[in-house]
Short mmCIF file of C-alpha atoms in Angstrom, two decimals:
data_model
loop_
_atom_site.label_atom_id
_atom_site.label_comp_id
_atom_site.label_asym_id
_atom_site.label_seq_id
_atom_site.Cartn_x
_atom_site.Cartn_y
_atom_site.Cartn_z
CA MET O 1 -11.29 3.80 5.96
CA TYR O 2 -13.90 6.45 5.16
CA PRO O 3 -16.18 7.85 7.84
CA VAL O 4 -19.91 7.27 7.66
CA VAL O 5 -22.08 10.35 8.01
CA GLY O 6 -25.43 9.70 9.66
CA ASP O 7 -27.00 6.48 8.41
CA GLY O 8 -25.39 6.41 5.00
CA PRO O 9 -22.06 6.52 3.22
CA LEU O 10 -19.90 9.59 2.89
CA ILE O 11 -20.66 11.20 -0.48
CA LEU O 12 -17.76 13.21 -1.83
CA ALA O 13 -17.61 15.21 -5.06
CA HIS O 14 -14.23 14.85 -6.74
CA ARG O 15 -12.88 18.09 -8.24
CA GLY O 16 -16.02 19.91 -7.24
CA GLY O 17 -18.37 17.93 -9.45
CA GLY O 18 -17.39 18.90 -12.98
CA HIS O 19 -20.60 17.46 -14.45
CA GLU O 20 -22.79 20.17 -12.90
CA ALA O 21 -20.60 23.22 -13.67
CA PRO O 22 -16.92 23.88 -14.44
CA GLU O 23 -14.90 21.81 -11.98
CA ASN O 24 -13.52 23.52 -8.87
CA SER O 25 -15.72 26.58 -9.45
CA PRO O 26 -18.09 28.32 -7.04
CA ALA O 27 -20.93 27.36 -9.40
CA ALA O 28 -19.98 23.67 -9.11
CA PHE O 29 -19.84 23.87 -5.32
CA ALA O 30 -23.25 25.60 -5.19
CA ALA O 31 -24.80 23.00 -7.54
CA LEU O 32 -23.47 20.18 -5.38
CA ARG O 33 -24.81 21.77 -2.22
CA ALA O 34 -28.23 22.02 -3.89
CA LEU O 35 -27.99 18.28 -4.63
CA GLY O 36 -27.28 17.57 -0.96
CA VAL O 37 -23.56 16.83 -1.27
CA ARG O 38 -21.89 17.86 1.99
CA HIS O 39 -18.22 17.15 1.22
CA VAL O 40 -16.12 18.29 -1.72
CA GLU O 41 -12.56 17.36 -2.63
CA THR O 42 -10.62 20.07 -4.42
CA ASP O 43 -7.00 20.84 -5.23
CA ALA O 44 -5.27 24.13 -4.48
CA HIS O 45 -2.09 25.37 -6.13
CA LEU O 46 0.02 28.41 -5.38
CA THR O 47 1.00 30.45 -8.42
CA ARG O 48 4.40 32.10 -8.86
CA ASP O 49 2.91 35.44 -7.84
CA GLY O 50 1.49 33.98 -4.61
CA ARG O 51 -2.17 33.53 -5.56
CA VAL O 52 -4.16 30.44 -4.68
CA VAL O 53 -6.03 28.77 -7.55
CA LEU O 54 -8.24 25.70 -7.55
CA ASN O 55 -7.31 23.24 -10.27
CA HIS O 56 -6.96 19.46 -10.24
CA ASP O 57 -4.00 19.39 -12.63
CA ASP O 58 -0.52 20.92 -12.46
CA THR O 59 -1.13 22.58 -15.83
CA VAL O 60 -4.02 24.48 -17.42
CA ASP O 61 -3.93 22.34 -20.60
CA ARG O 62 -7.05 20.24 -19.93
CA THR O 63 -9.35 22.88 -18.45
CA TYR O 64 -8.52 26.14 -20.27
CA GLU O 65 -7.86 27.31 -23.81
CA ALA O 66 -4.18 27.67 -22.97
CA THR O 67 -1.18 25.53 -22.11
CA GLY O 68 1.41 25.60 -19.38
CA ALA O 69 2.05 25.17 -15.71
CA ILE O 70 -0.11 26.83 -13.10
#
Protein backbone atom coordinates (compact mmCIF):
# COMPACT_ATOMS: atom_id res chain seq x y z
CA MET A 1 0.00 0.00 0.00
CA TYR A 2 1.37 3.40 -1.00
CA PRO A 3 0.79 6.48 1.13
CA VAL A 4 -1.26 9.36 -0.21
CA VAL A 5 0.32 12.79 0.08
CA GLY A 6 -2.16 15.60 0.56
CA ASP A 7 -5.22 15.17 -1.64
CA GLY A 8 -3.57 13.20 -4.41
CA PRO A 9 -1.52 10.11 -5.13
CA LEU A 10 2.13 9.71 -4.26
CA ILE A 11 4.17 10.60 -7.36
CA LEU A 12 7.53 8.89 -7.44
CA ALA A 13 10.25 9.20 -10.07
CA HIS A 14 11.90 5.86 -10.76
CA ARG A 15 15.69 6.05 -11.20
CA GLY A 16 15.60 9.79 -10.81
CA GLY A 17 13.54 10.48 -13.92
CA GLY A 18 15.83 9.54 -16.79
CA HIS A 19 13.65 11.35 -19.35
CA GLU A 20 14.57 14.80 -18.01
CA ALA A 21 18.33 14.29 -17.57
CA PRO A 22 20.72 11.34 -17.13
CA GLU A 23 19.09 8.99 -14.61
CA ASN A 24 20.23 9.16 -10.99
CA SER A 25 22.06 12.43 -11.60
CA PRO A 26 21.82 15.71 -9.68
CA ALA A 27 20.46 17.29 -12.88
CA ALA A 28 17.64 14.72 -13.02
CA PHE A 29 16.75 15.31 -9.37
CA ALA A 30 16.72 19.11 -9.89
CA ALA A 31 14.53 18.78 -13.02
CA LEU A 32 12.06 16.61 -11.13
CA ARG A 33 11.90 19.05 -8.24
CA ALA A 34 11.14 21.83 -10.73
CA LEU A 35 8.27 19.67 -12.05
CA GLY A 36 6.89 19.31 -8.52
CA VAL A 37 7.96 15.71 -7.90
CA ARG A 38 8.59 15.32 -4.17
CA HIS A 39 9.79 11.70 -3.98
CA VAL A 40 12.54 9.98 -5.95
CA GLU A 41 13.55 6.32 -5.96
CA THR A 42 17.22 5.70 -6.61
CA ASP A 43 19.68 2.85 -6.21
CA ALA A 44 23.01 3.10 -4.41
CA HIS A 45 25.92 0.71 -4.84
CA LEU A 46 29.21 0.51 -2.97
CA THR A 47 32.27 0.18 -5.19
CA ARG A 48 35.27 -2.00 -4.33
CA ASP A 49 37.17 1.07 -3.19
CA GLY A 50 34.37 2.10 -0.81
CA ARG A 51 32.69 4.87 -2.83
CA VAL A 52 28.93 5.20 -3.13
CA VAL A 53 27.55 5.52 -6.67
CA LEU A 54 23.97 5.90 -7.85
CA ASN A 55 23.08 3.47 -10.60
CA HIS A 56 20.00 1.32 -11.16
CA ASP A 57 21.92 -1.64 -12.58
CA ASP A 58 24.67 -3.84 -11.16
CA THR A 59 26.82 -3.05 -14.20
CA VAL A 60 27.66 0.09 -16.17
CA ASP A 61 26.82 -1.55 -19.53
CA ARG A 62 23.49 0.21 -20.16
CA THR A 63 24.31 3.71 -18.94
CA TYR A 64 27.98 4.30 -19.83
CA GLU A 65 30.31 3.73 -22.76
CA ALA A 66 31.96 0.88 -20.86
CA THR A 67 31.17 -2.59 -19.60
CA GLY A 68 31.55 -4.33 -16.27
CA ALA A 69 30.37 -4.49 -12.72
CA ILE A 70 30.08 -1.40 -10.57
